[in-house]
Coordinates of C-alpha atoms in Angstrom, one line a residue:
X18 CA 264.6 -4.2 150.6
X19 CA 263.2 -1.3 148.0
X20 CA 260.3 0.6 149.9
X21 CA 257.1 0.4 148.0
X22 CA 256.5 3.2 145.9
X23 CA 253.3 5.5 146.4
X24 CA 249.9 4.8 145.0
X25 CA 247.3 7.1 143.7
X26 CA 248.1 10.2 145.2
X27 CA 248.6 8.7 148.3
X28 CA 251.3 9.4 151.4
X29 CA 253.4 7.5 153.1
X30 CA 251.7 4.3 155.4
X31 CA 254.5 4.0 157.5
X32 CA 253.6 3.3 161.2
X33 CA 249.8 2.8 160.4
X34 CA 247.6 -0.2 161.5
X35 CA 246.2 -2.4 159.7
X36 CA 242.5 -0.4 160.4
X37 CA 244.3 2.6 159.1
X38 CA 245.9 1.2 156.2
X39 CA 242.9 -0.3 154.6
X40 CA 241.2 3.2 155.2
X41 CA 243.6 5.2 153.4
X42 CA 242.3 2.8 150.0
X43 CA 238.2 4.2 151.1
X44 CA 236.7 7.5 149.4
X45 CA 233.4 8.5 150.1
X46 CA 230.7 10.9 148.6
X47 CA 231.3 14.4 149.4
X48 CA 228.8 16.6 148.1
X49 CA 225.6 19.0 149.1
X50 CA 223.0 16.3 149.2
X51 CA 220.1 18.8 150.6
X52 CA 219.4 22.3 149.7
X53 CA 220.9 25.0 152.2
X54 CA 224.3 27.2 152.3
X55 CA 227.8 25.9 152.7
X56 CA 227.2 24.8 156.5
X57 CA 226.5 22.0 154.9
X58 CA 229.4 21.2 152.8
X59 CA 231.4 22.9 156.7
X60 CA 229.8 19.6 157.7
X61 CA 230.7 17.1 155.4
X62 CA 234.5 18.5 156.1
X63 CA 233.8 17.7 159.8
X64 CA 232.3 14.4 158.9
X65 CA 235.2 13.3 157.0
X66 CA 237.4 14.3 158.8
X67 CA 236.1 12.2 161.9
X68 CA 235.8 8.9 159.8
X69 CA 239.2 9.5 158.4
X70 CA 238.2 8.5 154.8
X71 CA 239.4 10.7 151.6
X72 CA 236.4 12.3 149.4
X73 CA 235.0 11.6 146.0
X74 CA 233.3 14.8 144.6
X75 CA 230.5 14.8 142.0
X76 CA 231.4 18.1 139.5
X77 CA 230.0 19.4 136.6
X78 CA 232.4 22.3 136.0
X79 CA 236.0 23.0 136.8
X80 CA 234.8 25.9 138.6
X81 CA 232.2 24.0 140.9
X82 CA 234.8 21.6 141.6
X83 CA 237.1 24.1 142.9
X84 CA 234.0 25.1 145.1
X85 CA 233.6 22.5 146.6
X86 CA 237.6 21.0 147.3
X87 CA 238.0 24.0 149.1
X88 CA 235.7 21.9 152.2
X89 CA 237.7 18.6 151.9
X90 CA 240.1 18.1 154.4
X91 CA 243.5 16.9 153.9
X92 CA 243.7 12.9 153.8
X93 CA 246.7 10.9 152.8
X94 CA 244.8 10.1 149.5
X95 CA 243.8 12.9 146.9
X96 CA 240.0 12.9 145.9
X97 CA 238.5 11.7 143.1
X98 CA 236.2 13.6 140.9
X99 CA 233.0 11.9 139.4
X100 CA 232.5 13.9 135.9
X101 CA 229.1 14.3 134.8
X102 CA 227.4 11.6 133.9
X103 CA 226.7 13.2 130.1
X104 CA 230.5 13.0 129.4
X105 CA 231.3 10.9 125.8
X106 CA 234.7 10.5 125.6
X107 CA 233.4 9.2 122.2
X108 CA 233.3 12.7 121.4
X109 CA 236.3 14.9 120.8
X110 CA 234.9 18.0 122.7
X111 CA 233.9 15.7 125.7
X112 CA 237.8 14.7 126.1
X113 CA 238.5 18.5 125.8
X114 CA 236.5 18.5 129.0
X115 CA 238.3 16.1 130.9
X116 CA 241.8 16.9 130.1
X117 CA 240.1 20.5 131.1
X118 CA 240.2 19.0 134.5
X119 CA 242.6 17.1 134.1
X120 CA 245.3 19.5 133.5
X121 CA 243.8 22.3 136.0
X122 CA 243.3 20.1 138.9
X123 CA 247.0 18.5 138.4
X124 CA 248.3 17.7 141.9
X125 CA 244.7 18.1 143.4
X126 CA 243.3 15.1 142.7
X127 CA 243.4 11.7 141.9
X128 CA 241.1 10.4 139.2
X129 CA 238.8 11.3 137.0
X130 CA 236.0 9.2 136.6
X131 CA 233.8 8.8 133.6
X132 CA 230.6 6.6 132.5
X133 CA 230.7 4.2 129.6
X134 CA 227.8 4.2 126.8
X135 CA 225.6 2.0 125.4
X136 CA 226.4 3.0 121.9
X137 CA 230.2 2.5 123.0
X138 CA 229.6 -1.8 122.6
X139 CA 229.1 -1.4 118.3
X140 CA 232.3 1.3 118.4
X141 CA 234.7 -0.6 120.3
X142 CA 237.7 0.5 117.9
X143 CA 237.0 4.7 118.5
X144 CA 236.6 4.0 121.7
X145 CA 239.9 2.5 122.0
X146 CA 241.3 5.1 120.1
X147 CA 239.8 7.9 121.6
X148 CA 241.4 6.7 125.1
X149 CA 244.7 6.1 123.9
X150 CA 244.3 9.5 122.6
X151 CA 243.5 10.9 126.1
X152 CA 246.0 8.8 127.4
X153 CA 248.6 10.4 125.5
X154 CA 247.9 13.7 126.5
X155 CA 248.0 12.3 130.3
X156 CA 251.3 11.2 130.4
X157 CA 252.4 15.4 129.5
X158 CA 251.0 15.7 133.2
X159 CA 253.3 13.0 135.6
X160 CA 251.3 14.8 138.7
X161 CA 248.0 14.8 136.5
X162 CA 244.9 12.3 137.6
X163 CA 244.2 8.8 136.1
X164 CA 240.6 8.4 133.7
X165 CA 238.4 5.4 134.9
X166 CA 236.0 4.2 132.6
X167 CA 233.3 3.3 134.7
X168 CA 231.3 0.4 134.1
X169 CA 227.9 2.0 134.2
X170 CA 225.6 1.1 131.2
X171 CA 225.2 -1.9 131.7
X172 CA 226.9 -4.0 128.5
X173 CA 228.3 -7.1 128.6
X174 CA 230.9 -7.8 131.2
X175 CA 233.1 -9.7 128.8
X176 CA 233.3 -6.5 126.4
X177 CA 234.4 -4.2 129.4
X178 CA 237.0 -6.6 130.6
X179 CA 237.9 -6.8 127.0
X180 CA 238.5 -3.2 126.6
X181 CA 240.4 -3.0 129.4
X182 CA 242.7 -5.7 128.5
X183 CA 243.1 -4.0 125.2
X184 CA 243.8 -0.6 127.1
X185 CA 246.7 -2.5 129.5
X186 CA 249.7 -0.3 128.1
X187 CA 247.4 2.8 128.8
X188 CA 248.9 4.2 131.9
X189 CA 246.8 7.3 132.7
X190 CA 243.1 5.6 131.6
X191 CA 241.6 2.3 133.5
X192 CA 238.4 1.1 135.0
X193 CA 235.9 1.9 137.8
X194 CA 233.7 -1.0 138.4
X195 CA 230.4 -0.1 140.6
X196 CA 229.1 -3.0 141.8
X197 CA 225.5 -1.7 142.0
X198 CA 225.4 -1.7 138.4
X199 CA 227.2 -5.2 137.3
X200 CA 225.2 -6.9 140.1
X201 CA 221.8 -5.6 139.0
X202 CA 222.9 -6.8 135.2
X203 CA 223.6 -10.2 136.6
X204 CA 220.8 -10.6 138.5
X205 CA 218.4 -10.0 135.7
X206 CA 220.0 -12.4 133.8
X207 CA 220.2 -15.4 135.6
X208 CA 216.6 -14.9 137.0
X209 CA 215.6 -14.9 132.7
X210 CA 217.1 -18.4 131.9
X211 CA 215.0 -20.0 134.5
X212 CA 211.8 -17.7 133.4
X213 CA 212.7 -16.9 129.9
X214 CA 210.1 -13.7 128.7
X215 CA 209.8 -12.7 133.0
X216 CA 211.5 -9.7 133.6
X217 CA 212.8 -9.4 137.0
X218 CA 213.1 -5.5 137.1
X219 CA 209.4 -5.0 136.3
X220 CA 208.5 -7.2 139.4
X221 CA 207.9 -5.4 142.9
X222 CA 207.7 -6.4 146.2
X223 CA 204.1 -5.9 145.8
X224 CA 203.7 -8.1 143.0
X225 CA 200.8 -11.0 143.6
X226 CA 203.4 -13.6 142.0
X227 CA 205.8 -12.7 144.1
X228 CA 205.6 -14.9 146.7
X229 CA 205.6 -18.0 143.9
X230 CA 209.3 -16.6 142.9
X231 CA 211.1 -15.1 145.6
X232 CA 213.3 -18.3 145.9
X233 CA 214.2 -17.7 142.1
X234 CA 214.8 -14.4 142.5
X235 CA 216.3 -14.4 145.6
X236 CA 218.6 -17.1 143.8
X237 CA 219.3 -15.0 141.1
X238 CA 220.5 -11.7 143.7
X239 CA 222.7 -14.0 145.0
X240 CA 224.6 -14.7 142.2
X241 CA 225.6 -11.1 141.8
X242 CA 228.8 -11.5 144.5
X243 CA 230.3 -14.2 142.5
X244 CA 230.3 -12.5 139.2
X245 CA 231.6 -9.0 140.7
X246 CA 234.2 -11.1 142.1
X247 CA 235.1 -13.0 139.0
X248 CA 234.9 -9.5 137.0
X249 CA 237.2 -8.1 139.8
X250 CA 240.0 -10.5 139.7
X251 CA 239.8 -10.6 136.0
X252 CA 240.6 -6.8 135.7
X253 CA 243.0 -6.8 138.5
X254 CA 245.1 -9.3 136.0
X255 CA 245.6 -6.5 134.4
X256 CA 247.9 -4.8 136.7
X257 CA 246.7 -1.3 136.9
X258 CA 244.6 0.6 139.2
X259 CA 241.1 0.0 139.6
X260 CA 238.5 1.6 141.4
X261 CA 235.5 0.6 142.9
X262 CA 231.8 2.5 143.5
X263 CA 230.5 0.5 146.4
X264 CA 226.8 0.4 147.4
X265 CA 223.8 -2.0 147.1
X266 CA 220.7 -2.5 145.5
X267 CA 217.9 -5.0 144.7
X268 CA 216.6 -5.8 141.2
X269 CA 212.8 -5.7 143.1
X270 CA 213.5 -1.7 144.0
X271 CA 210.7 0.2 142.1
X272 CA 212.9 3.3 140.6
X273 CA 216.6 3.6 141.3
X274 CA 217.5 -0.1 142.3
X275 CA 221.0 0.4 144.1
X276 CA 223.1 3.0 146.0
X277 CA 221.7 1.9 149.1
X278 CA 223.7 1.3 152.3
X279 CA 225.4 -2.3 153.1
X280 CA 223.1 -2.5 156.4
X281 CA 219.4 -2.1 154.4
X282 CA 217.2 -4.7 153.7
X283 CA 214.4 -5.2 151.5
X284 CA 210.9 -5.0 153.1
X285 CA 208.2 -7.3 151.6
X286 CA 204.4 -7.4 152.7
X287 CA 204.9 -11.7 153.6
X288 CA 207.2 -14.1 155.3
X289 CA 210.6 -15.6 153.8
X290 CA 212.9 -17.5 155.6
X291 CA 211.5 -16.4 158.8
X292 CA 211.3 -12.7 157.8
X293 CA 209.5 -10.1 156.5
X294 CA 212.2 -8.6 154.5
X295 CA 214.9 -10.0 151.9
X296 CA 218.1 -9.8 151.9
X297 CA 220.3 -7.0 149.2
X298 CA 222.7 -8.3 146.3
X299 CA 225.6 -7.6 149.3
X300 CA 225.0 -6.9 152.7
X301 CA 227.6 -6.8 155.1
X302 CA 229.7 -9.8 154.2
X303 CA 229.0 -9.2 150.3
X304 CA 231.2 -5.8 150.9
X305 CA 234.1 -7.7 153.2
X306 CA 234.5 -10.2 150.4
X307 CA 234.8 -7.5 147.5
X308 CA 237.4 -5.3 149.5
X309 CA 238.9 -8.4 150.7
X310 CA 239.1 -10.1 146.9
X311 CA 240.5 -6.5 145.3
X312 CA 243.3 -5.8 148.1
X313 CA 244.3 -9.4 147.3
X314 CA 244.0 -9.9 143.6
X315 CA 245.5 -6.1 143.0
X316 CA 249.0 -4.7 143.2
X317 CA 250.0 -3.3 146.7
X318 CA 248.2 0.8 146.5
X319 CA 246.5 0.0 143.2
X320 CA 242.8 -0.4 144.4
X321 CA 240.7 2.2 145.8
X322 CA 237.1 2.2 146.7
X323 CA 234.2 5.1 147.2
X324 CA 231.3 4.4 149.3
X325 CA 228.6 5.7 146.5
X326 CA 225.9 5.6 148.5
X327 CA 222.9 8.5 148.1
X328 CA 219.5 6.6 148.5
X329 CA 219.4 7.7 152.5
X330 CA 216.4 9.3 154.3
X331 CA 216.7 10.4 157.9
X332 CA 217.1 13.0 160.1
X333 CA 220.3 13.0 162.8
X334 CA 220.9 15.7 165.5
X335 CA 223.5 17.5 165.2
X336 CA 224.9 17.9 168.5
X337 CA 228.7 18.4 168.2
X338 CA 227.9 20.3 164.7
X339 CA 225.1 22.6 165.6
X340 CA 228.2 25.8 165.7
X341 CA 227.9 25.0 162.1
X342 CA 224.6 26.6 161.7
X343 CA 223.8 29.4 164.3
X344 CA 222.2 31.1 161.6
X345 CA 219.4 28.2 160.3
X346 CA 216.5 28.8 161.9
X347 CA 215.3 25.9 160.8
X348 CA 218.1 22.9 160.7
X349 CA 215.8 20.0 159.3
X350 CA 218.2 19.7 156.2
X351 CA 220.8 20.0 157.8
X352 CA 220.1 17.1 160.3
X353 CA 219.0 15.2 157.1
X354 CA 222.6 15.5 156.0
X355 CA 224.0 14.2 159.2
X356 CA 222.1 11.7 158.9
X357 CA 223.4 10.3 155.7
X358 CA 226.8 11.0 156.6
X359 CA 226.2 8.8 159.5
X360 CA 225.3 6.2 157.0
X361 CA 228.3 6.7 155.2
X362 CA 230.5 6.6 158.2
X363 CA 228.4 3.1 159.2
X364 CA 229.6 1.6 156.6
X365 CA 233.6 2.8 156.1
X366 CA 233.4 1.4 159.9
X367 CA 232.0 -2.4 158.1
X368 CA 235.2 -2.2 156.3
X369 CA 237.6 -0.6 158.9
X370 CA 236.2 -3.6 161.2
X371 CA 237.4 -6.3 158.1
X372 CA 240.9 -4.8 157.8
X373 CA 242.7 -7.3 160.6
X374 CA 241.3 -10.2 157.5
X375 CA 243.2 -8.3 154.8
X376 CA 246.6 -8.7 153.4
X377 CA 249.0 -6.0 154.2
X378 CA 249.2 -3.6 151.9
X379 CA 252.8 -2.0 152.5
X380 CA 254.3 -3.6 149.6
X381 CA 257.0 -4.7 152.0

C-alpha cells in the first residue's frame, strides 16, 4: 500500500500513539503575553516544549517574526504565523506583505493566516481574484506556506463557505475557521428570532432581565456547536486544508466575548440549573466534538488546530523555570505567563485525553 504523503509541514507519524498523533495536528499561541525581556519568550520554548504541541506566532513584521521563531522549539509541524489583523488582501500592497513573508519564511513555516473584512461581503469577485492572484504567486514557492482566510468579521457563514468553494482549485489559499467568532454570530442570531429588537450582546450578567431570559439565551449559546459543526463539514467537502482557532466565549461577556479557556464558566449573581454560573458556547465536550468532527470529515494531515486562547489572569510559580530569570527581581509577570501557559497546556491535555475516540490519522 502507498504511504501517506506528508501534511502541512509536518514529519513523519510513524511509531506514534494515538495521543501523539492527534497532537502533532495542535498549535498553540506562542507569544510575549506580559511585558519583560526574552526570559519570557525562554519560557514559552520550555512550555512548549513540555506539552509537545507546535506554535502559532502573532507577527507584525518579517523581522519580529524572525525574533521570535528563534524561541520555538523544533516540533514535527512548522508554525503558523497569525498576520496582523489590519492586513486587506483586498489591497494590492497588503498581498505584497504576505507574499513578503511568504517567500522569506519558505521552509519555516506553515501558514499564513489572515482576517477577512466586512467590506469583503459586497466585493466578493476582487476578492476572489485578488486570492487567485496570491495563489499564483504561491505555487513559485513548492516549500512556501499556505494563506488561510480566516473567518473573523463576522459575515454570513453561507458567503464564507461560498468563497471557499469558489477558491477549491486554489492550492496555496484556504480557510481558518475560529470558532469563537462563528459561535458568537450564531448565538446572536437565534436568541433575535425569539426576541426580535433584543440584542443579546448588549445584555450582561448583571442585567435585571436577565434572570427572565437566561433559558433563551442559554438556548441560543447552545446552538453555536451545531452550526460550527455544520460549517466544519461543509468546508472540509472541499478537500483542502483547514485550520481551526480554538477557544470559547459567551455572548453575555461585557468586552471581548471569547478566547477564553475550554474549562471557564460564566459567573452570574443568581441560581440556574443548580448553579451560580452558566455554562460557555463549548466547554469541554464542545472542543472533543469539533476536533473529533474535523479529523473525521477532513482528509488524513489536512486539519490543524491552534489553541487561541489570551483572556487568562493568574499567577503560577515557576519552580522548574525560575533558572530562567536569576536576573528579575521581581518575577510577578513572569509567573503570570506561566500561568497562562498552564492554561494552554490544560487544555491541549482535553484534547490529547480525546485522541483514543479519534480516527487514525496515518492515511494507512
Amino acid at each position: 500500500m502507498e504511504p501517506a504523503r506528508r501534511g502541512f509541514g509536518e514529519a513523519s507519524t510513524e511509531g506514534t500513539t494515538a495521543e501523539q498523533d492527534v497532537l502533532r495536528h495542535v498549535h498553540a499561541l506562542f507569544q510575549q503575553r506580559v511585558d519583560g525581556d526574552d526570559a519570557l519568550l525562554r519560557l514559552a520554548g520550555l512550555r512548549f516544549a513540555q506539552m509537545g504541541t507546535a506554535a502559532e506566532v502573532y507577527a507584525h513584521t518579517p523581522d519580529h517574526l524572525e525574533h521570535v521563531l528563534q524561541f520555538v522549539p523544533s516540533h514535527a509541524r512548522l508554525p503558523v504565523v497569525h498576520l496582523s489583523r489590519g492586513i486587506n488582501v483586498l489591497q494590492k500592497r497588503d498581498r505584497a506583505v504576505v507574499r513578503e513573508f511568504a517567500d522569506r519564511f519558505a521552509g519555516r513555516v506553515a501558514g499564513l493566516v489572515v482576517h477577512d473584512k466586512r467590506e469583503m461581503a459586497a466585493q466578493t469577485d476582487r476578492l476572489l481574484a485578488a486570492l487567485r492572484e496570491l495563489n499564483a504567486r504561491l505555487c513559485e514557492r513548492p516549500d512556501g506556506p499556505l494563506v488561510f482566510l480566516e473567518y473573523a468579521a463576522g459575515l454570513d457563514r453561507g458567503w464564507f463557505v461560498e468563497v471557499a468553494e469558489r477558491l477549491q482549485a486554489a492550492e496555496r489559499v484556504s480557510c481558518c475557521l475560529d470558532v469563537g467568532h462563528i459561535g458568537l454570530r450564531q448565538a446572536a442570531a437565534k436568541f433575535g428570532d425569539s426576541h426580535p429588537g433584543l440584542n443579546l450582546k448588549k445584555l450582561s450578567p448583571l442585567d435585571d432581565r436577565l434572570p427572565d431570559l437566561v433559558a433563551d439565551v442559554q438556548d441560543a449559546v447552545g446552538s453555536a456547536l451545531p452550526h460550527v459543526l455544520e460549517v466544519t463539514r461543509s468546508l472540509a467537502r472541499l478537500g483542502k486544508h483547514v485550520h481551526f482557532h480554538l477557544h470559547d466565549g459567551h455572548p453575555l461577556i461585557p468586552g471581548l466575548r471569547d478566547h477564553f479557556s475550554f474549562l471557564t464558566r460564566l459567573p452570574i449573581p443568581f441560581s440556574y440549573q443548580g448553579r451560580r454560573s452558566l455554562d460557555m458556547m463549548y466547554g469541554p465536550g464542545g472542543l472533543a466534538s469539533i476536533v473529533s468532527a474535523a479529523l473525521e470529515a477532513c482528509p488524513p494531515q489536512a486539519v490543524s488546530f491552534t489553541l487561541e486562547i489570551h483572556q487568562v489572569e493568574g499567577r503560577l510559580p515557576l519552580n522548574d523555570a525560575a533558572w530562567l530569570f536569576p536576573h528579575w527581581r521581581d518575577t510577578t509577570n513572569a509567573e503570570r505567563m506561566n500561568y497562562w501557559l498552564s492554561v494552554l497546556a490544560e487544555n491541549a491535555m482535553l484534547i490529547s485525553q480525546h485522541a483514543h475516540h479519534a480516527p487514525s490519522l496515518s492515511g494507512h
